[in-house]
PDB file of C-alpha atoms and ligand atoms in Angstrom:
ATOM      1  CA  MET A   1     -68.776  -6.950-127.413  1.00 57.00           C
ATOM      2  CA  SER A   2     -65.796  -7.432-130.997  1.00 72.00           C
ATOM      3  CA  ASN A   3     -67.798  -9.988-133.470  1.00 77.00           C
ATOM      4  CA  ASN A   4     -64.302  -9.708-135.121  1.00 94.00           C
ATOM      5  CA  PRO A   5     -63.377 -14.252-135.528  1.00 98.00           C
ATOM      6  CA  LEU A   6     -61.730 -15.567-133.202  1.00 98.00           C
ATOM      7  CA  ILE A   7     -59.132 -17.681-134.088  1.00 98.00           C
ATOM      8  CA  ILE A   8     -58.025 -19.692-131.594  1.00 99.00           C
ATOM      9  CA  THR A   9     -54.320 -21.411-131.225  1.00 99.00           C
ATOM     10  CA  ALA A  10     -54.003 -24.345-129.362  1.00 99.00           C
ATOM     11  CA  ALA A  11     -50.569 -25.199-127.559  1.00 99.00           C
ATOM     12  CA  ILE A  12     -50.129 -28.912-127.139  1.00 98.00           C
ATOM     13  CA  CYS A  13     -46.707 -30.292-126.048  1.00 97.00           C
ATOM     14  CA  GLY A  14     -44.674 -26.781-125.198  1.00 98.00           C
ATOM     15  CA  ALA A  15     -40.733 -27.996-123.473  1.00 98.00           C
ATOM     16  CA  GLU A  16     -41.431 -27.829-120.314  1.00 97.00           C
ATOM     17  CA  VAL A  17     -44.737 -29.485-119.115  1.00 98.00           C
ATOM     18  CA  THR A  18     -44.360 -33.739-119.183  1.00 98.00           C
ATOM     19  CA  LYS A  19     -46.519 -36.226-119.099  1.00 98.00           C
ATOM     20  CA  ALA A  20     -45.747 -36.492-115.176  1.00 98.00           C
ATOM     21  CA  ASP A  21     -46.975 -33.520-114.800  1.00 98.00           C
ATOM     22  CA  ASN A  22     -50.300 -34.264-117.164  1.00 98.00           C
ATOM     23  CA  PRO A  23     -50.133 -37.781-118.905  1.00 98.00           C
ATOM     24  CA  ALA A  24     -52.706 -36.548-121.954  1.00 98.00           C
ATOM     25  CA  VAL A  25     -49.319 -34.081-122.824  1.00 98.00           C
ATOM     26  CA  PRO A  26     -48.184 -34.558-126.407  1.00 98.00           C
ATOM     27  CA  TYR A  27     -44.230 -36.195-127.767  1.00 98.00           C
ATOM     28  CA  SER A  28     -44.348 -38.469-130.318  1.00 98.00           C
ATOM     29  CA  ALA A  29     -45.874 -37.655-134.284  1.00 98.00           C
ATOM     30  CA  GLU A  30     -48.974 -40.184-133.930  1.00 98.00           C
ATOM     31  CA  GLU A  31     -49.464 -38.772-130.372  1.00 98.00           C
ATOM     32  CA  LEU A  32     -49.152 -34.969-131.916  1.00 98.00           C
ATOM     33  CA  ALA A  33     -51.126 -34.988-134.920  1.00 98.00           C
ATOM     34  CA  LEU A  34     -54.261 -36.528-132.493  1.00 98.00           C
ATOM     35  CA  GLU A  35     -54.060 -33.862-130.366  1.00 98.00           C
ATOM     36  CA  ALA A  36     -53.946 -31.411-133.352  1.00 98.00           C
ATOM     37  CA  GLN A  37     -56.968 -33.224-134.945  1.00 98.00           C
ATOM     38  CA  ARG A  38     -58.951 -32.839-131.085  1.00 98.00           C
ATOM     39  CA  CYS A  39     -57.921 -29.362-131.226  1.00 98.00           C
ATOM     40  CA  TYR A  40     -59.099 -28.297-135.053  1.00 98.00           C
ATOM     41  CA  GLU A  41     -62.024 -29.972-134.017  1.00 98.00           C
ATOM     42  CA  HIS A  42     -63.215 -28.045-131.467  1.00 98.00           C
ATOM     43  CA  GLY A  43     -62.399 -25.192-132.916  1.00 98.00           C
ATOM     44  CA  ALA A  44     -58.433 -23.976-133.237  1.00 98.00           C
ATOM     45  CA  ARG A  45     -57.325 -22.976-136.558  1.00 98.00           C
ATOM     46  CA  VAL A  46     -53.594 -22.942-135.050  1.00 99.00           C
ATOM     47  CA  ILE A  47     -51.542 -25.482-133.235  1.00 99.00           C
ATOM     48  CA  HIS A  48     -48.089 -23.717-131.412  1.00 99.00           C
ATOM     49  CA  LEU A  49     -46.005 -26.604-131.751  1.00 99.00           C
ATOM     50  CA  HIS A  50     -43.093 -27.810-130.352  1.00 98.00           C
ATOM     51  CA  VAL A  51     -41.734 -31.605-129.874  1.00 98.00           C
ATOM     52  CA  ARG A  52     -40.306 -33.459-128.316  1.00 98.00           C
ATOM     53  CA  ASN A  53     -36.906 -36.370-128.371  1.00 98.00           C
ATOM     54  CA  GLU A  54     -38.317 -40.271-127.937  1.00 95.00           C
ATOM     55  CA  ASP A  55     -37.664 -39.689-124.165  1.00 96.00           C
ATOM     56  CA  GLY A  56     -39.452 -36.754-123.838  1.00 97.00           C
ATOM     57  CA  SER A  57     -37.037 -33.529-123.706  1.00 98.00           C
ATOM     58  CA  ALA A  58     -37.632 -30.605-125.841  1.00 98.00           C
ATOM     59  CA  THR A  59     -36.019 -31.199-129.043  1.00 98.00           C
ATOM     60  CA  GLN A  60     -35.744 -27.812-132.479  1.00 98.00           C
ATOM     61  CA  SER A  61     -34.837 -30.365-135.010  1.00 98.00           C
ATOM     62  CA  LYS A  62     -36.479 -30.096-138.302  1.00 98.00           C
ATOM     63  CA  ASP A  63     -36.389 -33.325-138.603  1.00 98.00           C
ATOM     64  CA  VAL A  64     -38.383 -33.911-135.812  1.00 98.00           C
ATOM     65  CA  PHE A  65     -40.536 -31.446-136.409  1.00 98.00           C
ATOM     66  CA  ALA A  66     -40.446 -32.575-140.349  1.00 98.00           C
ATOM     67  CA  LYS A  67     -42.482 -35.867-139.259  1.00 98.00           C
ATOM     68  CA  ALA A  68     -44.934 -34.133-136.519  1.00 98.00           C
ATOM     69  CA  ILE A  69     -45.693 -30.601-139.471  1.00 98.00           C
ATOM     70  CA  ALA A  70     -46.293 -34.341-142.047  1.00 98.00           C
ATOM     71  CA  ALA A  71     -48.753 -36.452-139.521  1.00 98.00           C
ATOM     72  CA  ILE A  72     -51.298 -33.302-138.574  1.00 98.00           C
ATOM     73  CA  LYS A  73     -51.504 -31.719-142.155  1.00 98.00           C
ATOM     74  CA  ALA A  74     -52.509 -35.803-142.560  1.00 98.00           C
ATOM     75  CA  LYS A  75     -55.274 -35.657-140.186  1.00 98.00           C
ATOM     76  CA  VAL A  76     -55.635 -32.079-140.795  1.00 98.00           C
ATOM     77  CA  PRO A  77     -54.278 -30.204-143.977  1.00 98.00           C
ATOM     78  CA  ASP A  78     -56.261 -26.933-143.629  1.00 98.00           C
ATOM     79  CA  VAL A  79     -54.717 -26.169-139.565  1.00 98.00           C
ATOM     80  CA  ILE A  80     -52.387 -23.453-139.854  1.00 98.00           C
ATOM     81  CA  ILE A  81     -48.956 -24.352-137.654  1.00 98.00           C
ATOM     82  CA  GLN A  82     -47.071 -22.087-135.977  1.00 99.00           C
ATOM     83  CA  VAL A  83     -43.692 -23.705-134.956  1.00 99.00           C
ATOM     84  CA  SER A  84     -41.990 -22.287-132.488  1.00 99.00           C
ATOM     85  CA  THR A  85     -37.727 -20.131-132.655  1.00 98.00           C
ATOM     86  CA  GLY A  86     -38.298 -20.027-128.715  1.00 98.00           C
ATOM     87  CA  GLY A  87     -38.073 -24.229-127.910  1.00 98.00           C
ATOM     88  CA  ALA A  88     -36.119 -25.372-124.041  1.00 98.00           C
ATOM     89  CA  VAL A  89     -35.052 -22.205-122.615  1.00 98.00           C
ATOM     90  CA  GLY A  90     -30.776 -22.039-122.329  1.00 97.00           C
ATOM     91  CA  MET A  91     -30.911 -23.342-126.684  1.00 98.00           C
ATOM     92  CA  THR A  92     -29.271 -21.378-128.728  1.00 98.00           C
ATOM     93  CA  VAL A  93     -29.602 -19.413-131.901  1.00 98.00           C
ATOM     94  CA  ASP A  94     -29.391 -22.402-134.377  1.00 98.00           C
ATOM     95  CA  GLU A  95     -30.892 -25.195-131.720  1.00 98.00           C
ATOM     96  CA  ARG A  96     -33.252 -23.013-132.079  1.00 98.00           C
ATOM     97  CA  THR A  97     -34.031 -21.448-136.123  1.00 98.00           C
ATOM     98  CA  GLY A  98     -34.040 -26.054-136.560  1.00 98.00           C
ATOM     99  CA  PRO A  99     -38.205 -25.500-138.207  1.00 98.00           C
ATOM    100  CA  LEU A 100     -37.501 -22.239-139.872  1.00 98.00           C
ATOM    101  CA  ASP A 101     -35.383 -24.681-142.883  1.00 98.00           C
ATOM    102  CA  LEU A 102     -38.369 -26.037-143.487  1.00 98.00           C
ATOM    103  CA  ALA A 103     -40.303 -22.257-144.303  1.00 98.00           C
ATOM    104  CA  PRO A 104     -43.544 -23.054-142.088  1.00 98.00           C
ATOM    105  CA  GLU A 105     -45.608 -20.945-142.658  1.00 98.00           C
ATOM    106  CA  PHE A 106     -46.552 -19.284-139.656  1.00 98.00           C
ATOM    107  CA  CYS A 107     -43.314 -19.298-135.964  1.00 99.00           C
ATOM    108  CA  THR A 108     -43.183 -17.432-132.802  1.00 99.00           C
ATOM    109  CA  LEU A 109     -40.072 -14.881-132.321  1.00 99.00           C
ATOM    110  CA  THR A 110     -40.328 -13.232-127.912  1.00 99.00           C
ATOM    111  CA  THR A 111     -38.590 -10.167-128.469  1.00 98.00           C
ATOM    112  CA  GLY A 112     -36.819  -9.901-125.106  1.00 98.00           C
ATOM    113  CA  THR A 113     -35.263 -11.473-121.800  1.00 98.00           C
ATOM    114  CA  CYS A 114     -37.342 -12.216-118.995  1.00 98.00           C
ATOM    115  CA  ASN A 115     -37.241 -14.380-116.000  1.00 98.00           C
ATOM    116  CA  PHE A 116     -38.369 -17.784-116.275  1.00 98.00           C
ATOM    117  CA  GLY A 117     -39.877 -19.808-113.506  1.00 97.00           C
ATOM    118  CA  ASN A 118     -35.056 -20.672-111.907  1.00 97.00           C
ATOM    119  CA  ASP A 119     -34.029 -19.915-115.267  1.00 98.00           C
ATOM    120  CA  VAL A 120     -33.004 -16.692-117.894  1.00 98.00           C
ATOM    121  CA  PHE A 121     -35.129 -16.679-121.383  1.00 98.00           C
ATOM    122  CA  GLU A 122     -33.140 -15.573-123.477  1.00 98.00           C
ATOM    123  CA  ASN A 123     -33.437 -13.441-126.818  1.00 98.00           C
ATOM    124  CA  SER A 124     -30.843 -10.958-126.843  1.00 98.00           C
ATOM    125  CA  MET A 125     -31.846  -8.045-129.714  1.00 98.00           C
ATOM    126  CA  PRO A 126     -28.485  -9.795-132.106  1.00 98.00           C
ATOM    127  CA  MET A 127     -30.875 -13.263-130.991  1.00 98.00           C
ATOM    128  CA  ILE A 128     -33.759 -11.517-132.256  1.00 98.00           C
ATOM    129  CA  GLN A 129     -32.167 -10.073-134.968  1.00 98.00           C
ATOM    130  CA  ALA A 130     -30.871 -14.421-135.894  1.00 98.00           C
ATOM    131  CA  ILE A 131     -34.340 -15.934-135.719  1.00 98.00           C
ATOM    132  CA  ALA A 132     -36.003 -12.840-137.925  1.00 98.00           C
ATOM    133  CA  LYS A 133     -34.156 -12.359-140.534  1.00 98.00           C
ATOM    134  CA  LYS A 134     -33.188 -16.012-141.213  1.00 98.00           C
ATOM    135  CA  ALA A 135     -37.757 -16.470-140.811  1.00 98.00           C
ATOM    136  CA  ASN A 136     -38.693 -13.614-142.908  1.00 98.00           C
ATOM    137  CA  ALA A 137     -35.305 -15.388-145.963  1.00 98.00           C
ATOM    138  CA  ALA A 138     -38.123 -18.562-145.499  1.00 98.00           C
ATOM    139  CA  GLY A 139     -41.076 -16.390-146.125  1.00 98.00           C
ATOM    140  CA  THR A 140     -42.083 -17.558-142.810  1.00 98.00           C
ATOM    141  CA  ARG A 141     -44.398 -14.544-140.336  1.00 98.00           C
ATOM    142  CA  ILE A 142     -43.854 -13.836-137.491  1.00 98.00           C
ATOM    143  CA  GLU A 143     -45.780 -13.718-134.015  1.00 98.00           C
ATOM    144  CA  VAL A 144     -44.082 -11.652-131.212  1.00 99.00           C
ATOM    145  CA  GLU A 145     -44.539 -13.222-128.488  1.00 99.00           C
ATOM    146  CA  VAL A 146     -44.307 -11.078-125.500  1.00 99.00           C
ATOM    147  CA  PHE A 147     -43.623 -12.115-121.953  1.00 98.00           C
ATOM    148  CA  ASP A 148     -42.661  -8.641-120.366  1.00 98.00           C
ATOM    149  CA  ALA A 149     -43.993  -4.681-121.351  1.00 97.00           C
ATOM    150  CA  GLY A 150     -39.675  -3.633-122.610  1.00 98.00           C
ATOM    151  CA  PHE A 151     -41.029  -6.851-125.403  1.00 98.00           C
ATOM    152  CA  VAL A 152     -43.440  -4.535-127.176  1.00 98.00           C
ATOM    153  CA  ASP A 153     -40.597  -2.023-127.066  1.00 98.00           C
ATOM    154  CA  ASN A 154     -37.861  -4.580-129.160  1.00 98.00           C
ATOM    155  CA  ALA A 155     -40.237  -5.152-131.097  1.00 98.00           C
ATOM    156  CA  LEU A 156     -41.131  -1.350-132.131  1.00 98.00           C
ATOM    157  CA  THR A 157     -38.070  -1.180-132.522  1.00 98.00           C
ATOM    158  CA  LEU A 158     -37.678  -3.654-134.411  1.00 98.00           C
ATOM    159  CA  VAL A 159     -39.945  -3.081-137.114  1.00 98.00           C
ATOM    160  CA  LYS A 160     -38.093   0.546-137.312  1.00 98.00           C
ATOM    161  CA  LYS A 161     -35.684  -1.115-138.667  1.00 97.00           C
ATOM    162  CA  GLY A 162     -36.793  -3.612-141.054  1.00 97.00           C
ATOM    163  CA  ILE A 163     -36.206  -6.008-139.988  1.00 97.00           C
ATOM    164  CA  ILE A 164     -39.814  -7.092-138.226  1.00 97.00           C
ATOM    165  CA  PRO A 165     -42.207  -6.404-141.038  1.00 97.00           C
ATOM    166  CA  GLU A 166     -45.763  -5.225-140.397  1.00 97.00           C
ATOM    167  CA  PRO A 167     -48.329  -4.850-139.067  1.00 98.00           C
ATOM    168  CA  LEU A 168     -47.529  -7.092-136.090  1.00 98.00           C
ATOM    169  CA  HIS A 169     -49.366 -10.190-134.537  1.00 98.00           C
ATOM    170  CA  PHE A 170     -48.585 -10.011-130.393  1.00 99.00           C
ATOM    171  CA  ASP A 171     -49.058 -12.856-128.527  1.00 99.00           C
ATOM    172  CA  PHE A 172     -48.679 -11.663-125.120  1.00 99.00           C
ATOM    173  CA  VAL A 173     -47.820 -14.585-122.880  1.00 98.00           C
ATOM    174  CA  LEU A 174     -48.783 -13.641-119.652  1.00 99.00           C
ATOM    175  CA  GLY A 175     -48.989 -15.292-116.034  1.00 98.00           C
ATOM    176  CA  VAL A 176     -45.602 -17.053-116.515  1.00 98.00           C
ATOM    177  CA  PRO A 177     -43.027 -16.908-113.296  1.00 98.00           C
ATOM    178  CA  GLY A 178     -40.277 -14.457-113.088  1.00 97.00           C
ATOM    179  CA  ALA A 179     -41.606 -12.057-115.583  1.00 98.00           C
ATOM    180  CA  MET A 180     -45.036 -10.411-116.297  1.00 98.00           C
ATOM    181  CA  THR A 181     -48.451 -11.143-113.857  1.00 98.00           C
ATOM    182  CA  GLY A 182     -51.479 -12.786-116.108  1.00 98.00           C
ATOM    183  CA  THR A 183     -54.509  -9.708-115.368  1.00 98.00           C
ATOM    184  CA  VAL A 184     -56.362  -8.403-117.092  1.00 98.00           C
ATOM    185  CA  ASP A 185     -55.052  -4.482-115.683  1.00 98.00           C
ATOM    186  CA  ARG A 186     -51.356  -5.648-117.102  1.00 98.00           C
ATOM    187  CA  LEU A 187     -53.063  -6.825-120.947  1.00 98.00           C
ATOM    188  CA  GLU A 188     -55.004  -4.175-121.171  1.00 98.00           C
ATOM    189  CA  PHE A 189     -51.527  -1.674-120.569  1.00 98.00           C
ATOM    190  CA  LEU A 190     -49.789  -3.840-123.119  1.00 98.00           C
ATOM    191  CA  LEU A 191     -53.211  -2.861-126.177  1.00 98.00           C
ATOM    192  CA  SER A 192     -52.574   0.749-125.063  1.00 98.00           C
ATOM    193  CA  THR A 193     -48.714  -0.129-126.738  1.00 98.00           C
ATOM    194  CA  ILE A 194     -49.109  -1.561-129.710  1.00 98.00           C
ATOM    195  CA  PRO A 195     -49.627  -0.215-132.826  1.00 98.00           C
ATOM    196  CA  GLN A 196     -53.807   0.887-134.360  1.00 97.00           C
ATOM    197  CA  ASN A 197     -52.406  -1.955-137.306  1.00 97.00           C
ATOM    198  CA  ALA A 198     -51.796  -5.200-134.849  1.00 98.00           C
ATOM    199  CA  THR A 199     -54.006  -7.817-134.364  1.00 98.00           C
ATOM    200  CA  TRP A 200     -53.223  -9.435-130.763  1.00 98.00           C
ATOM    201  CA  THR A 201     -54.614 -12.999-129.489  1.00 98.00           C
ATOM    202  CA  VAL A 202     -53.192 -13.723-125.161  1.00 98.00           C
ATOM    203  CA  ALA A 203     -52.458 -16.648-123.574  1.00 98.00           C
ATOM    204  CA  GLY A 204     -52.510 -16.931-119.435  1.00 98.00           C
ATOM    205  CA  VAL A 205     -49.966 -19.123-118.054  1.00 98.00           C
ATOM    206  CA  GLY A 206     -51.908 -21.781-114.811  1.00 98.00           C
ATOM    207  CA  ARG A 207     -54.949 -20.392-113.735  1.00 97.00           C
ATOM    208  CA  PHE A 208     -54.232 -16.726-115.664  1.00 98.00           C
ATOM    209  CA  GLU A 209     -55.867 -18.721-118.551  1.00 98.00           C
ATOM    210  CA  MET A 210     -59.515 -18.918-118.867  1.00 98.00           C
ATOM    211  CA  PRO A 211     -59.895 -15.515-117.446  1.00 98.00           C
ATOM    212  CA  LEU A 212     -57.757 -13.968-119.988  1.00 98.00           C
ATOM    213  CA  ALA A 213     -59.015 -15.961-122.979  1.00 98.00           C
ATOM    214  CA  LYS A 214     -63.030 -14.333-121.533  1.00 98.00           C
ATOM    215  CA  ALA A 215     -60.940 -10.541-121.871  1.00 98.00           C
ATOM    216  CA  ALA A 216     -60.075 -11.544-125.053  1.00 98.00           C
ATOM    217  CA  ILE A 217     -63.462 -12.445-126.490  1.00 98.00           C
ATOM    218  CA  GLU A 218     -64.477  -9.901-124.974  1.00 98.00           C
ATOM    219  CA  LYS A 219     -62.398  -6.474-125.961  1.00 98.00           C
ATOM    220  CA  GLY A 220     -61.933  -8.995-129.730  1.00 97.00           C
ATOM    221  CA  GLY A 221     -58.525 -10.263-129.673  1.00 98.00           C
ATOM    222  CA  HIS A 222     -57.381 -13.652-130.300  1.00 98.00           C
ATOM    223  CA  VAL A 223     -56.733 -16.674-127.750  1.00 98.00           C
ATOM    224  CA  ARG A 224     -54.250 -19.415-127.246  1.00 99.00           C
ATOM    225  CA  VAL A 225     -54.783 -22.168-124.536  1.00 98.00           C
ATOM    226  CA  GLY A 226     -53.335 -25.695-124.765  1.00 98.00           C
ATOM    227  CA  LEU A 227     -51.147 -28.099-122.171  1.00 98.00           C
ATOM    228  CA  GLU A 228     -47.970 -25.767-122.462  1.00 98.00           C
ATOM    229  CA  ASP A 229     -49.040 -23.109-120.932  1.00 98.00           C
ATOM    230  CA  ASN A 230     -51.510 -24.846-118.192  1.00 98.00           C
ATOM    231  CA  ILE A 231     -52.716 -28.293-117.447  1.00 98.00           C
ATOM    232  CA  TYR A 232     -56.103 -27.251-115.380  1.00 98.00           C
ATOM    233  CA  LEU A 233     -59.287 -27.860-116.335  1.00 97.00           C
ATOM    234  CA  SER A 234     -60.572 -26.263-113.165  1.00 95.00           C
ATOM    235  CA  LYS A 235     -58.647 -26.326-109.483  1.00 93.00           C
ATOM    236  CA  GLY A 236     -57.356 -29.329-108.363  1.00 94.00           C
ATOM    237  CA  VAL A 237     -58.230 -31.559-112.560  1.00 98.00           C
ATOM    238  CA  LEU A 238     -56.213 -32.000-115.103  1.00 98.00           C
ATOM    239  CA  ALA A 239     -57.328 -31.083-118.226  1.00 98.00           C
ATOM    240  CA  GLN A 240     -57.313 -35.040-120.532  1.00 98.00           C
ATOM    241  CA  GLY A 241     -56.234 -32.954-123.677  1.00 98.00           C
ATOM    242  CA  SER A 242     -55.374 -29.383-125.396  1.00 98.00           C
ATOM    243  CA  TRP A 243     -58.703 -29.867-126.343  1.00 98.00           C
ATOM    244  CA  GLU A 244     -61.729 -29.533-123.184  1.00 98.00           C
ATOM    245  CA  LEU A 245     -59.567 -26.287-122.830  1.00 98.00           C
ATOM    246  CA  VAL A 246     -59.650 -25.507-126.804  1.00 98.00           C
ATOM    247  CA  LYS A 247     -63.420 -26.240-125.971  1.00 98.00           C
ATOM    248  CA  ASN A 248     -64.005 -24.017-122.750  1.00 98.00           C
ATOM    249  CA  VAL A 249     -63.158 -20.910-125.167  1.00 98.00           C
ATOM    250  CA  ALA A 250     -65.506 -22.457-127.591  1.00 98.00           C
ATOM    251  CA  GLU A 251     -68.052 -22.468-125.504  1.00 98.00           C
ATOM    252  CA  MET A 252     -67.051 -18.540-123.693  1.00 98.00           C
ATOM    253  CA  ALA A 253     -66.812 -17.262-127.640  1.00 98.00           C
ATOM    254  CA  ALA A 254     -70.281 -18.803-128.305  1.00 98.00           C
ATOM    255  CA  GLN A 255     -71.865 -17.409-125.210  1.00 97.00           C
ATOM    256  CA  ALA A 256     -70.098 -13.875-126.237  1.00 97.00           C
ATOM    257  CA  GLY A 257     -71.534 -14.711-129.331  1.00 96.00           C
ATOM    258  CA  ARG A 258     -68.125 -14.412-131.281  1.00 98.00           C
ATOM    259  CA  PRO A 259     -68.339 -16.910-133.624  1.00 98.00           C
ATOM    260  CA  LEU A 260     -65.244 -18.673-134.222  1.00 98.00           C
ATOM    261  CA  ALA A 261     -62.950 -18.584-138.105  1.00 98.00           C
ATOM    262  CA  THR A 262     -63.158 -20.817-140.782  1.00 98.00           C
ATOM    263  CA  HIS A 263     -58.925 -21.617-141.818  1.00 98.00           C
ATOM    264  CA  GLN A 264     -59.807 -19.142-144.659  1.00 98.00           C
ATOM    265  CA  GLN A 265     -60.674 -16.333-142.259  1.00 98.00           C
ATOM    266  CA  ALA A 266     -57.457 -16.890-139.685  1.00 98.00           C
ATOM    267  CA  ARG A 267     -55.346 -16.979-142.630  1.00 98.00           C
ATOM    268  CA  GLN A 268     -56.646 -13.902-143.939  1.00 98.00           C
ATOM    269  CA  ILE A 269     -56.516 -12.123-140.619  1.00 98.00           C
ATOM    270  CA  LEU A 270     -52.527 -13.213-139.291  1.00 98.00           C
ATOM    271  CA  GLY A 271     -51.634 -12.442-142.767  1.00 97.00           C
ATOM    272  CA  ILE A 272     -51.086 -15.325-143.573  1.00 96.00           C
TER     273      ILE A 272
HETATM  274  N1  KMH B 301     -40.329 -22.470-123.638  1.00 64.34           N
HETATM  275  C1  KMH B 301     -40.424 -21.534-123.358  1.00 64.34           C
HETATM  276  C2  KMH B 301     -38.663 -20.573-122.761  1.00 64.34           C
HETATM  277  C3  KMH B 301     -42.120 -20.468-127.713  1.00 64.34           C
HETATM  278  O1  KMH B 301     -42.458 -20.982-128.065  1.00 64.34           O
HETATM  279  O2  KMH B 301     -41.691 -19.027-128.608  1.00 64.34           O
HETATM  280  C4  KMH B 301     -40.658 -20.926-125.264  1.00 64.34           C
HETATM  281  C5  KMH B 301     -41.492 -20.535-125.717  1.00 64.34           C
HETATM  282  C6  KMH B 301     -41.836 -19.900-126.823  1.00 64.34           C
HETATM  283  O3  KMH B 301     -42.444 -21.185-125.581  1.00 64.34           O
HETATM  284 ZN1   ZN B 302     -44.368 -22.337-126.589  1.00 64.34          ZN
END
């Protein structure tokens, strides 16, 4: 059992899940900030951020991000905000990279294409490189999003080309219908493919969320949970918010003897 500090990321909003799925999904800057505050209070140190238009549709507008980030920082100045560059399926690179104009401290970068339910989440090599270059120019730390095994290989290729800086930090997003499933053996395989100096987080989708969180706590990795990935606290019971899922993980960590990272430790571990 590892006792290095655990970083919990809260994926509070996403681009796909709606208030019709779970009324606790935040849309407005004020709702996002309140949810971020609750997650921070329960132990999350990173907020994985998507934003919405007033009607709840997904947007990557720089201005909408700026408003949400200001509202979150006003309530929780120390939290690390990780902006999404994945956005929603079908968005162009220009749209997706809107929040990088704000020079955020942290962002995602998906390094491959996969099925995403009935859609395709497209990330060709030119698209990945364009997003990475914009993140580098903004001085933004990259988290590599891995939905399937080849995404690790693509990230390593981009390291060799000098396009993604090392050390790498991975987020294994497992259990998306159409991509890699969320069993612990899949996680173990992925861990066998990443460089020794890399750090990693796991985000299990749907019913895979808590079993993968438990595995990550035991294996010395980090954990992402939240309504973006899973709307249920337990079978058939909606989570009251992402904070309730964060609380669950914090309790699992306490039982396993893993301390939670402070915001300073989280920045140090992530190289921010
Ligand atoms: N909404 C998904 C299609 C990210 O945030 O970087 C992509 C996504 C990944 O959520
Ligand atoms: Zn996301």
